Amino acid sequence: MIKLLTGKKRFSLVAMEACGGSHYWARLAKRNGHEVKIIQPRAVKGLQLKQKTDKNDAYAVGVAALLPHIFSCNLMSEDEQGLQCLDRARALQLAQRTALSNQMRGFLNEYGIVLPKGIAPLVKRIPEILEDAENGLPDSLRQVLASQADILAMQTDQIEYYDCLITEHIKQNKICQKLSKLEGVGPIIALGLMIRLGDGKEFTHSRDASACIGLTPKQHSTGGKERIGHISKSCADKRLRSLLYQGAMSIVYKVTLRAPTTEKERWLKSIVERRGKKIAAIAMANKTVRTAVALIKSDSDYQPLPIQA
């Protein structure tokens, strides 16, 4: 494959299905002058009319690459893919810490010890519980909890280390600095947007980016009748959508507790009053993504518009 991509003197269109290692091969082909398209597996599967074989897969990828309405995935650079790995490693540590803390709570609940939600109450109470000789915990469980408490502390330290690395990289990245100025966007969301949106050229309109992340209503129209439903469960990055929703919800709560100071906050508060907090948070997340695409494409800084007197 390397000889085929590097040895051809005639430049070609190289299309491949998005999978593990596809970005490496796409970068290699692009460095050698080829036009590259990384096709979403869902688009390829929709073109498979026969049984799944290597030949039929290659045919479907080739057809998908030539269709104008099927867009290719954003090609990440080595640095962008490295930052994505950093973000995924942090997410894995968070998931493992949550699973471990839930198991520890379950063990204690079997002996009548119920703890408040959150990592901090668990970390604070575990030493007290282990030192209490009259709470009915057997020695075997005490040994397990002591070991799990050590693992929990190491996972917390690892998450904080990843947070420091992400903060350092964001300080050196101009795009992330621009995105961090948006309402409800912190370091993790800014990093996720930068990785997902790239240079923004993949999206003809900013609303296409919102649809890609899953922040637009699902449409099921037929016979001239338009039916607009809820947001789709299938999206390119569910974790990024969840983070955007959480960041938007924090802005929603702030707006409900004080008077709006910008035109966007006044717009958001009107949606909260008409449709509720959850729909307002989705609308805010949608606007955040669309604004992020505009900032990246225009290479400009975000300037919130104050309310005109």
PDB file of C-alpha atoms in Angstrom, residues 11-302:
ATOM      1  CA  PHE A  11      -2.288  11.762  -8.957  1.00  0.00           C
ATOM      2  CA  SER A  12      -5.577  10.035  -8.125  1.00  0.00           C
ATOM      3  CA  LEU A  13      -8.614  10.261  -5.897  1.00  0.00           C
ATOM      4  CA  VAL A  14      -7.964   8.037  -2.871  1.00  0.00           C
ATOM      5  CA  ALA A  15     -11.149   7.131  -0.978  1.00  0.00           C
ATOM      6  CA  MET A  16     -11.391   5.017   2.153  1.00  0.00           C
ATOM      7  CA  GLU A  17     -13.894   4.172   4.838  1.00  0.00           C
ATOM      8  CA  ALA A  18     -13.389   5.895   8.182  1.00  0.00           C
ATOM      9  CA  CYS A  19     -11.815   3.363  10.539  1.00  0.00           C
ATOM     10  CA  GLY A  20      -8.758   2.820  12.704  1.00  0.00           C
ATOM     11  CA  GLY A  21      -5.674   4.055  10.875  1.00  0.00           C
ATOM     12  CA  SER A  22      -7.626   5.811   8.117  1.00  0.00           C
ATOM     13  CA  HIS A  23      -6.214   9.222   9.030  1.00  0.00           C
ATOM     14  CA  TYR A  24      -2.646   7.896   8.802  1.00  0.00           C
ATOM     15  CA  TRP A  25      -3.191   6.512   5.306  1.00  0.00           C
ATOM     16  CA  ALA A  26      -5.091   9.626   4.249  1.00  0.00           C
ATOM     17  CA  ARG A  27      -2.255  11.886   5.388  1.00  0.00           C
ATOM     18  CA  LEU A  28       0.257   9.696   3.559  1.00  0.00           C
ATOM     19  CA  ALA A  29      -1.751   9.890   0.338  1.00  0.00           C
ATOM     20  CA  LYS A  30      -2.233  13.642   0.650  1.00  0.00           C
ATOM     21  CA  ARG A  31       1.485  14.247   1.199  1.00  0.00           C
ATOM     22  CA  ASN A  32       2.115  12.492  -2.109  1.00  0.00           C
ATOM     23  CA  GLY A  33      -0.270  14.761  -3.995  1.00  0.00           C
ATOM     24  CA  HIS A  34      -3.405  12.617  -4.088  1.00  0.00           C
ATOM     25  CA  GLU A  35      -6.905  13.890  -3.413  1.00  0.00           C
ATOM     26  CA  VAL A  36      -8.234  12.169  -0.299  1.00  0.00           C
ATOM     27  CA  LYS A  37     -11.756  11.411   0.919  1.00  0.00           C
ATOM     28  CA  ILE A  38     -12.588   9.627   4.170  1.00  0.00           C
ATOM     29  CA  ILE A  39     -16.162   8.337   3.920  1.00  0.00           C
ATOM     30  CA  GLN A  40     -18.424   7.704   6.903  1.00  0.00           C
ATOM     31  CA  PRO A  41     -19.238   3.983   7.375  1.00  0.00           C
ATOM     32  CA  ARG A  42     -22.961   4.788   7.509  1.00  0.00           C
ATOM     33  CA  ALA A  43     -22.815   6.293   4.010  1.00  0.00           C
ATOM     34  CA  VAL A  44     -20.909   3.284   2.688  1.00  0.00           C
ATOM     35  CA  LYS A  45     -23.308   0.789   4.247  1.00  0.00           C
ATOM     36  CA  GLY A  46     -26.271   2.470   2.558  1.00  0.00           C
ATOM     37  CA  LEU A  47     -24.736   1.752  -0.855  1.00  0.00           C
ATOM     38  CA  GLN A  48     -24.115  -1.966  -0.269  1.00  0.00           C
ATOM     39  CA  LEU A  49     -26.832  -3.755  -2.249  1.00  0.00           C
ATOM     40  CA  LYS A  50     -25.270  -7.213  -2.074  1.00  0.00           C
ATOM     41  CA  GLN A  51     -23.557  -9.339   0.543  1.00  0.00           C
ATOM     42  CA  LYS A  52     -20.641  -7.880   2.482  1.00  0.00           C
ATOM     43  CA  THR A  53     -17.360  -8.764   0.795  1.00  0.00           C
ATOM     44  CA  ASP A  54     -14.114  -6.875   0.256  1.00  0.00           C
ATOM     45  CA  LYS A  55     -15.049  -6.347  -3.388  1.00  0.00           C
ATOM     46  CA  ASN A  56     -18.507  -4.996  -2.575  1.00  0.00           C
ATOM     47  CA  ASP A  57     -17.083  -2.791   0.179  1.00  0.00           C
ATOM     48  CA  ALA A  58     -14.539  -1.283  -2.211  1.00  0.00           C
ATOM     49  CA  TYR A  59     -17.270  -0.699  -4.795  1.00  0.00           C
ATOM     50  CA  ALA A  60     -19.492   1.054  -2.228  1.00  0.00           C
ATOM     51  CA  VAL A  61     -16.604   3.277  -1.063  1.00  0.00           C
ATOM     52  CA  GLY A  62     -15.829   4.202  -4.667  1.00  0.00           C
ATOM     53  CA  VAL A  63     -19.440   5.083  -5.435  1.00  0.00           C
ATOM     54  CA  ALA A  64     -19.777   7.109  -2.217  1.00  0.00           C
ATOM     55  CA  ALA A  65     -16.641   9.093  -3.049  1.00  0.00           C
ATOM     56  CA  LEU A  66     -18.126  10.184  -6.385  1.00  0.00           C
ATOM     57  CA  LEU A  67     -21.552  11.212  -5.087  1.00  0.00           C
ATOM     58  CA  PRO A  68     -21.723  14.990  -4.543  1.00  0.00           C
ATOM     59  CA  HIS A  69     -24.153  14.857  -1.596  1.00  0.00           C
ATOM     60  CA  ILE A  70     -21.926  12.597   0.545  1.00  0.00           C
ATOM     61  CA  PHE A  71     -19.368  14.627   2.461  1.00  0.00           C
ATOM     62  CA  SER A  72     -15.995  13.322   3.551  1.00  0.00           C
ATOM     63  CA  CYS A  73     -14.760  13.380   7.139  1.00  0.00           C
ATOM     64  CA  ASN A  74     -12.376  16.058   8.338  1.00  0.00           C
ATOM     65  CA  LEU A  75      -8.755  14.932   7.942  1.00  0.00           C
ATOM     66  CA  MET A  76      -6.912  15.492  11.213  1.00  0.00           C
ATOM     67  CA  SER A  77      -3.244  16.375  11.408  1.00  0.00           C
ATOM     68  CA  GLU A  78      -0.824  14.488  13.657  1.00  0.00           C
ATOM     69  CA  ASP A  79      -1.105  17.175  16.351  1.00  0.00           C
ATOM     70  CA  GLU A  80      -4.904  17.234  16.223  1.00  0.00           C
ATOM     71  CA  GLN A  81      -5.072  13.459  16.470  1.00  0.00           C
ATOM     72  CA  GLY A  82      -2.652  13.554  19.400  1.00  0.00           C
ATOM     73  CA  LEU A  83      -4.904  16.038  21.204  1.00  0.00           C
ATOM     74  CA  GLN A  84      -7.867  13.779  20.467  1.00  0.00           C
ATOM     75  CA  CYS A  85      -6.006  10.873  22.075  1.00  0.00           C
ATOM     76  CA  LEU A  86      -5.369  13.070  25.123  1.00  0.00           C
ATOM     77  CA  ASP A  87      -9.063  13.922  25.340  1.00  0.00           C
ATOM     78  CA  ARG A  88     -10.078  10.254  24.961  1.00  0.00           C
ATOM     79  CA  ALA A  89      -7.584   9.190  27.653  1.00  0.00           C
ATOM     80  CA  ARG A  90      -9.079  11.719  30.057  1.00  0.00           C
ATOM     81  CA  ALA A  91     -12.608  10.552  29.233  1.00  0.00           C
ATOM     82  CA  LEU A  92     -11.595   6.946  29.916  1.00  0.00           C
ATOM     83  CA  GLN A  93     -10.194   7.859  33.336  1.00  0.00           C
ATOM     84  CA  LEU A  94     -13.405   9.715  34.165  1.00  0.00           C
ATOM     85  CA  ALA A  95     -15.547   6.736  33.166  1.00  0.00           C
ATOM     86  CA  GLN A  96     -13.403   4.300  35.146  1.00  0.00           C
ATOM     87  CA  ARG A  97     -13.452   6.544  38.220  1.00  0.00           C
ATOM     88  CA  THR A  98     -17.228   6.842  38.014  1.00  0.00           C
ATOM     89  CA  ALA A  99     -17.615   3.067  37.686  1.00  0.00           C
ATOM     90  CA  LEU A 100     -15.292   2.461  40.640  1.00  0.00           C
ATOM     91  CA  SER A 101     -17.040   4.998  42.866  1.00  0.00           C
ATOM     92  CA  ASN A 102     -20.432   3.484  42.016  1.00  0.00           C
ATOM     93  CA  GLN A 103     -19.195   0.028  42.975  1.00  0.00           C
ATOM     94  CA  MET A 104     -17.847   1.333  46.281  1.00  0.00           C
ATOM     95  CA  ARG A 105     -21.204   2.972  47.027  1.00  0.00           C
ATOM     96  CA  GLY A 106     -22.964  -0.279  46.174  1.00  0.00           C
ATOM     97  CA  PHE A 107     -20.763  -2.253  48.563  1.00  0.00           C
ATOM     98  CA  LEU A 108     -21.427   0.206  51.392  1.00  0.00           C
ATOM     99  CA  ASN A 109     -25.141   0.326  50.645  1.00  0.00           C
ATOM    100  CA  GLU A 110     -25.369  -3.423  51.307  1.00  0.00           C
ATOM    101  CA  TYR A 111     -24.334  -2.678  54.898  1.00  0.00           C
ATOM    102  CA  GLY A 112     -26.660   0.268  55.406  1.00  0.00           C
ATOM    103  CA  ILE A 113     -24.111   3.004  54.724  1.00  0.00           C
ATOM    104  CA  VAL A 114     -25.479   5.504  52.197  1.00  0.00           C
ATOM    105  CA  LEU A 115     -23.249   8.326  50.964  1.00  0.00           C
ATOM    106  CA  PRO A 116     -24.155  11.548  49.104  1.00  0.00           C
ATOM    107  CA  LYS A 117     -23.518  11.816  45.374  1.00  0.00           C
ATOM    108  CA  GLY A 118     -20.157  12.982  44.094  1.00  0.00           C
ATOM    109  CA  ILE A 119     -16.514  11.993  44.429  1.00  0.00           C
ATOM    110  CA  ALA A 120     -15.682  14.443  47.231  1.00  0.00           C
ATOM    111  CA  PRO A 121     -18.116  12.984  49.836  1.00  0.00           C
ATOM    112  CA  LEU A 122     -16.913   9.469  49.022  1.00  0.00           C
ATOM    113  CA  VAL A 123     -13.234  10.358  49.391  1.00  0.00           C
ATOM    114  CA  LYS A 124     -13.957  12.216  52.628  1.00  0.00           C
ATOM    115  CA  ARG A 125     -16.006   9.465  54.282  1.00  0.00           C
ATOM    116  CA  ILE A 126     -14.007   6.367  53.308  1.00  0.00           C
ATOM    117  CA  PRO A 127     -11.239   6.867  55.947  1.00  0.00           C
ATOM    118  CA  GLU A 128     -13.874   7.440  58.641  1.00  0.00           C
ATOM    119  CA  ILE A 129     -15.796   4.326  57.602  1.00  0.00           C
ATOM    120  CA  LEU A 130     -12.680   2.153  57.584  1.00  0.00           C
ATOM    121  CA  GLU A 131     -11.660   3.356  61.056  1.00  0.00           C
ATOM    122  CA  ASP A 132     -15.112   2.744  62.530  1.00  0.00           C
ATOM    123  CA  ALA A 133     -14.942  -0.721  64.098  1.00  0.00           C
ATOM    124  CA  GLU A 134     -18.650  -0.812  64.997  1.00  0.00           C
ATOM    125  CA  ASN A 135     -20.258  -0.296  61.574  1.00  0.00           C
ATOM    126  CA  GLY A 136     -20.454  -4.037  60.848  1.00  0.00           C
ATOM    127  CA  LEU A 137     -18.120  -4.132  57.843  1.00  0.00           C
ATOM    128  CA  PRO A 138     -16.161  -7.410  57.554  1.00  0.00           C
ATOM    129  CA  ASP A 139     -12.386  -7.305  57.268  1.00  0.00           C
ATOM    130  CA  SER A 140     -12.496  -8.593  53.681  1.00  0.00           C
ATOM    131  CA  LEU A 141     -14.616  -5.619  52.576  1.00  0.00           C
ATOM    132  CA  ARG A 142     -12.429  -3.180  54.491  1.00  0.00           C
ATOM    133  CA  GLN A 143      -9.406  -4.460  52.570  1.00  0.00           C
ATOM    134  CA  VAL A 144     -11.249  -4.089  49.262  1.00  0.00           C
ATOM    135  CA  LEU A 145     -12.407  -0.555  50.061  1.00  0.00           C
ATOM    136  CA  ALA A 146      -8.928   0.509  51.166  1.00  0.00           C
ATOM    137  CA  SER A 147      -7.467  -0.770  47.903  1.00  0.00           C
ATOM    138  CA  GLN A 148     -10.200   0.879  45.850  1.00  0.00           C
ATOM    139  CA  ALA A 149      -9.690   4.174  47.684  1.00  0.00           C
ATOM    140  CA  ASP A 150      -6.029   4.144  46.632  1.00  0.00           C
ATOM    141  CA  ILE A 151      -7.009   3.463  43.008  1.00  0.00           C
ATOM    142  CA  LEU A 152      -9.595   6.255  43.175  1.00  0.00           C
ATOM    143  CA  ALA A 153      -6.942   8.699  44.383  1.00  0.00           C
ATOM    144  CA  MET A 154      -4.584   7.683  41.554  1.00  0.00           C
ATOM    145  CA  GLN A 155      -7.338   8.127  38.972  1.00  0.00           C
ATOM    146  CA  THR A 156      -8.112  11.602  40.330  1.00  0.00           C
ATOM    147  CA  ASP A 157      -4.439  12.553  40.105  1.00  0.00           C
ATOM    148  CA  GLN A 158      -4.302  11.253  36.528  1.00  0.00           C
ATOM    149  CA  ILE A 159      -7.378  13.289  35.534  1.00  0.00           C
ATOM    150  CA  GLU A 160      -5.847  16.431  37.034  1.00  0.00           C
ATOM    151  CA  TYR A 161      -2.642  15.716  35.109  1.00  0.00           C
ATOM    152  CA  TYR A 162      -4.579  15.405  31.853  1.00  0.00           C
ATOM    153  CA  ASP A 163      -6.395  18.662  32.652  1.00  0.00           C
ATOM    154  CA  CYS A 164      -3.053  20.432  33.046  1.00  0.00           C
ATOM    155  CA  LEU A 165      -1.831  19.046  29.714  1.00  0.00           C
ATOM    156  CA  ILE A 166      -5.007  20.147  27.942  1.00  0.00           C
ATOM    157  CA  THR A 167      -4.760  23.635  29.462  1.00  0.00           C
ATOM    158  CA  GLU A 168      -1.158  23.973  28.283  1.00  0.00           C
ATOM    159  CA  HIS A 169      -2.023  22.899  24.744  1.00  0.00           C
ATOM    160  CA  ILE A 170      -4.988  25.275  24.596  1.00  0.00           C
ATOM    161  CA  LYS A 171      -2.768  28.207  25.556  1.00  0.00           C
ATOM    162  CA  GLN A 172      -0.617  27.425  22.516  1.00  0.00           C
ATOM    163  CA  ASN A 173      -3.540  26.949  20.111  1.00  0.00           C
ATOM    164  CA  LYS A 174      -5.085  30.115  18.650  1.00  0.00           C
ATOM    165  CA  ILE A 175      -8.299  28.396  17.561  1.00  0.00           C
ATOM    166  CA  CYS A 176      -8.938  27.009  21.053  1.00  0.00           C
ATOM    167  CA  GLN A 177      -8.302  30.436  22.548  1.00  0.00           C
ATOM    168  CA  LYS A 178     -10.912  31.943  20.229  1.00  0.00           C
ATOM    169  CA  LEU A 179     -13.453  29.240  21.059  1.00  0.00           C
ATOM    170  CA  SER A 180     -12.839  29.536  24.816  1.00  0.00           C
ATOM    171  CA  LYS A 181     -14.335  33.045  24.718  1.00  0.00           C
ATOM    172  CA  LEU A 182     -17.760  31.672  23.779  1.00  0.00           C
ATOM    173  CA  GLU A 183     -20.404  31.394  26.499  1.00  0.00           C
ATOM    174  CA  GLY A 184     -20.405  27.990  28.186  1.00  0.00           C
ATOM    175  CA  VAL A 185     -17.203  26.831  26.474  1.00  0.00           C
ATOM    176  CA  GLY A 186     -14.318  25.670  28.658  1.00  0.00           C
ATOM    177  CA  PRO A 187     -11.007  23.993  27.814  1.00  0.00           C
ATOM    178  CA  ILE A 188     -12.487  20.526  27.170  1.00  0.00           C
ATOM    179  CA  ILE A 189     -15.298  21.808  24.935  1.00  0.00           C
ATOM    180  CA  ALA A 190     -12.934  24.132  23.060  1.00  0.00           C
ATOM    181  CA  LEU A 191     -10.613  21.212  22.388  1.00  0.00           C
ATOM    182  CA  GLY A 192     -13.492  19.015  21.221  1.00  0.00           C
ATOM    183  CA  LEU A 193     -14.815  21.702  18.878  1.00  0.00           C
ATOM    184  CA  MET A 194     -11.385  22.322  17.398  1.00  0.00           C
ATOM    185  CA  ILE A 195     -10.898  18.615  16.699  1.00  0.00           C
ATOM    186  CA  ARG A 196     -14.399  18.095  15.285  1.00  0.00           C
ATOM    187  CA  LEU A 197     -14.637  21.268  13.169  1.00  0.00           C
ATOM    188  CA  GLY A 198     -11.055  21.449  11.917  1.00  0.00           C
ATOM    189  CA  ASP A 199     -10.636  24.433   9.600  1.00  0.00           C
ATOM    190  CA  GLY A 200     -14.402  24.593   8.996  1.00  0.00           C
ATOM    191  CA  LYS A 201     -14.080  24.046   5.241  1.00  0.00           C
ATOM    192  CA  GLU A 202     -15.831  20.690   5.511  1.00  0.00           C
ATOM    193  CA  PHE A 203     -19.109  22.500   6.236  1.00  0.00           C
ATOM    194  CA  THR A 204     -20.720  24.622   3.527  1.00  0.00           C
ATOM    195  CA  HIS A 205     -22.990  26.265   6.098  1.00  0.00           C
ATOM    196  CA  SER A 206     -22.533  26.567   9.851  1.00  0.00           C
ATOM    197  CA  ARG A 207     -25.836  24.750  10.388  1.00  0.00           C
ATOM    198  CA  ASP A 208     -24.255  21.688   8.764  1.00  0.00           C
ATOM    199  CA  ALA A 209     -21.842  21.509  11.700  1.00  0.00           C
ATOM    200  CA  SER A 210     -24.729  21.633  14.175  1.00  0.00           C
ATOM    201  CA  ALA A 211     -26.444  18.814  12.302  1.00  0.00           C
ATOM    202  CA  CYS A 212     -23.227  16.781  12.316  1.00  0.00           C
ATOM    203  CA  ILE A 213     -22.907  17.062  16.094  1.00  0.00           C
ATOM    204  CA  GLY A 214     -26.609  16.234  16.523  1.00  0.00           C
ATOM    205  CA  LEU A 215     -28.005  19.582  17.684  1.00  0.00           C
ATOM    206  CA  THR A 216     -30.707  19.998  15.031  1.00  0.00           C
ATOM    207  CA  PRO A 217     -34.217  18.469  14.935  1.00  0.00           C
ATOM    208  CA  LYS A 218     -34.709  15.184  13.145  1.00  0.00           C
ATOM    209  CA  GLN A 219     -36.854  15.547  10.027  1.00  0.00           C
ATOM    210  CA  HIS A 220     -39.255  12.977   8.602  1.00  0.00           C
ATOM    211  CA  SER A 221     -41.080  14.617   5.701  1.00  0.00           C
ATOM    212  CA  THR A 222     -43.128  13.041   2.935  1.00  0.00           C
ATOM    213  CA  GLY A 223     -45.776  14.082   0.422  1.00  0.00           C
ATOM    214  CA  GLY A 224     -45.072  17.774   0.909  1.00  0.00           C
ATOM    215  CA  LYS A 225     -45.701  17.527   4.654  1.00  0.00           C
ATOM    216  CA  GLU A 226     -42.784  18.544   6.857  1.00  0.00           C
ATOM    217  CA  ARG A 227     -42.497  16.786  10.194  1.00  0.00           C
ATOM    218  CA  ILE A 228     -39.868  18.181  12.542  1.00  0.00           C
ATOM    219  CA  GLY A 229     -39.153  16.048  15.604  1.00  0.00           C
ATOM    220  CA  HIS A 230     -36.615  15.936  18.412  1.00  0.00           C
ATOM    221  CA  ILE A 231     -32.848  15.908  18.034  1.00  0.00           C
ATOM    222  CA  SER A 232     -31.451  12.713  16.577  1.00  0.00           C
ATOM    223  CA  LYS A 233     -29.939  10.017  18.776  1.00  0.00           C
ATOM    224  CA  SER A 234     -27.370   9.240  16.085  1.00  0.00           C
ATOM    225  CA  CYS A 235     -24.664  11.885  15.771  1.00  0.00           C
ATOM    226  CA  ALA A 236     -20.967  12.106  15.013  1.00  0.00           C
ATOM    227  CA  ASP A 237     -19.859  12.857  18.566  1.00  0.00           C
ATOM    228  CA  LYS A 238     -22.312  12.171  21.400  1.00  0.00           C
ATOM    229  CA  ARG A 239     -19.765  13.106  24.062  1.00  0.00           C
ATOM    230  CA  LEU A 240     -19.148  16.530  22.532  1.00  0.00           C
ATOM    231  CA  ARG A 241     -22.890  17.107  22.253  1.00  0.00           C
ATOM    232  CA  SER A 242     -23.295  16.185  25.915  1.00  0.00           C
ATOM    233  CA  LEU A 243     -20.530  18.588  26.947  1.00  0.00           C
ATOM    234  CA  LEU A 244     -22.032  21.386  24.854  1.00  0.00           C
ATOM    235  CA  TYR A 245     -25.413  20.771  26.473  1.00  0.00           C
ATOM    236  CA  GLN A 246     -23.915  20.913  29.968  1.00  0.00           C
ATOM    237  CA  GLY A 247     -22.059  24.128  29.176  1.00  0.00           C
ATOM    238  CA  ALA A 248     -25.193  25.669  27.678  1.00  0.00           C
ATOM    239  CA  MET A 249     -27.266  24.626  30.685  1.00  0.00           C
ATOM    240  CA  SER A 250     -24.880  26.510  32.989  1.00  0.00           C
ATOM    241  CA  ILE A 251     -25.535  29.667  30.959  1.00  0.00           C
ATOM    242  CA  VAL A 252     -29.277  29.011  31.098  1.00  0.00           C
ATOM    243  CA  TYR A 253     -29.193  28.894  34.898  1.00  0.00           C
ATOM    244  CA  LYS A 254     -27.184  32.126  35.042  1.00  0.00           C
ATOM    245  CA  VAL A 255     -29.635  33.909  32.769  1.00  0.00           C
ATOM    246  CA  THR A 256     -32.615  32.813  34.863  1.00  0.00           C
ATOM    247  CA  LEU A 257     -31.039  34.244  38.024  1.00  0.00           C
ATOM    248  CA  ARG A 258     -30.112  37.709  36.712  1.00  0.00           C
ATOM    249  CA  ALA A 259     -31.007  40.221  34.052  1.00  0.00           C
ATOM    250  CA  PRO A 260     -29.481  39.600  30.600  1.00  0.00           C
ATOM    251  CA  THR A 261     -26.509  41.772  29.638  1.00  0.00           C
ATOM    252  CA  THR A 262     -26.102  40.801  25.965  1.00  0.00           C
ATOM    253  CA  GLU A 263     -28.427  40.266  23.024  1.00  0.00           C
ATOM    254  CA  LYS A 264     -27.677  36.548  23.086  1.00  0.00           C
ATOM    255  CA  GLU A 265     -28.645  36.300  26.766  1.00  0.00           C
ATOM    256  CA  ARG A 266     -31.891  38.166  26.082  1.00  0.00           C
ATOM    257  CA  TRP A 267     -32.620  35.773  23.204  1.00  0.00           C
ATOM    258  CA  LEU A 268     -31.827  32.793  25.449  1.00  0.00           C
ATOM    259  CA  LYS A 269     -34.033  34.044  28.271  1.00  0.00           C
ATOM    260  CA  SER A 270     -36.956  34.467  25.881  1.00  0.00           C
ATOM    261  CA  ILE A 271     -36.598  30.813  24.816  1.00  0.00           C
ATOM    262  CA  VAL A 272     -36.487  29.705  28.464  1.00  0.00           C
ATOM    263  CA  GLU A 273     -39.737  31.547  29.145  1.00  0.00           C
ATOM    264  CA  ARG A 274     -41.448  30.137  26.046  1.00  0.00           C
ATOM    265  CA  ARG A 275     -40.072  26.571  25.773  1.00  0.00           C
ATOM    266  CA  GLY A 276     -38.288  25.682  28.998  1.00  0.00           C
ATOM    267  CA  LYS A 277     -34.682  25.255  30.115  1.00  0.00           C
ATOM    268  CA  LYS A 278     -33.805  22.049  28.264  1.00  0.00           C
ATOM    269  CA  ILE A 279     -34.888  23.233  24.830  1.00  0.00           C
ATOM    270  CA  ALA A 280     -33.178  26.557  25.512  1.00  0.00           C
ATOM    271  CA  ALA A 281     -29.940  24.718  26.347  1.00  0.00           C
ATOM    272  CA  ILE A 282     -30.071  22.792  23.051  1.00  0.00           C
ATOM    273  CA  ALA A 283     -30.730  26.036  21.163  1.00  0.00           C
ATOM    274  CA  MET A 284     -27.781  27.652  22.940  1.00  0.00           C
ATOM    275  CA  ALA A 285     -25.505  24.712  22.116  1.00  0.00           C
ATOM    276  CA  ASN A 286     -26.640  24.903  18.482  1.00  0.00           C
ATOM    277  CA  LYS A 287     -25.789  28.606  18.316  1.00  0.00           C
ATOM    278  CA  THR A 288     -22.422  27.955  19.993  1.00  0.00           C
ATOM    279  CA  VAL A 289     -21.402  25.471  17.289  1.00  0.00           C
ATOM    280  CA  ARG A 290     -22.556  27.753  14.476  1.00  0.00           C
ATOM    281  CA  THR A 291     -20.685  30.686  15.983  1.00  0.00           C
ATOM    282  CA  ALA A 292     -17.574  28.528  16.391  1.00  0.00           C
ATOM    283  CA  VAL A 293     -17.614  27.621  12.679  1.00  0.00           C
ATOM    284  CA  ALA A 294     -17.975  31.293  11.749  1.00  0.00           C
ATOM    285  CA  LEU A 295     -15.055  32.275  13.997  1.00  0.00           C
ATOM    286  CA  ILE A 296     -12.802  29.578  12.546  1.00  0.00           C
ATOM    287  CA  LYS A 297     -13.654  30.375   8.928  1.00  0.00           C
ATOM    288  CA  SER A 298     -13.312  34.147   9.308  1.00  0.00           C
ATOM    289  CA  ASP A 299     -10.318  33.975  11.682  1.00  0.00           C
ATOM    290  CA  SER A 300     -11.955  36.582  13.915  1.00  0.00           C
ATOM    291  CA  ASP A 301     -12.438  36.997  17.661  1.00  0.00           C
ATOM    292  CA  TYR A 302     -15.765  36.632  19.425  1.00  0.00           C
TER     293      TYR A 302
END
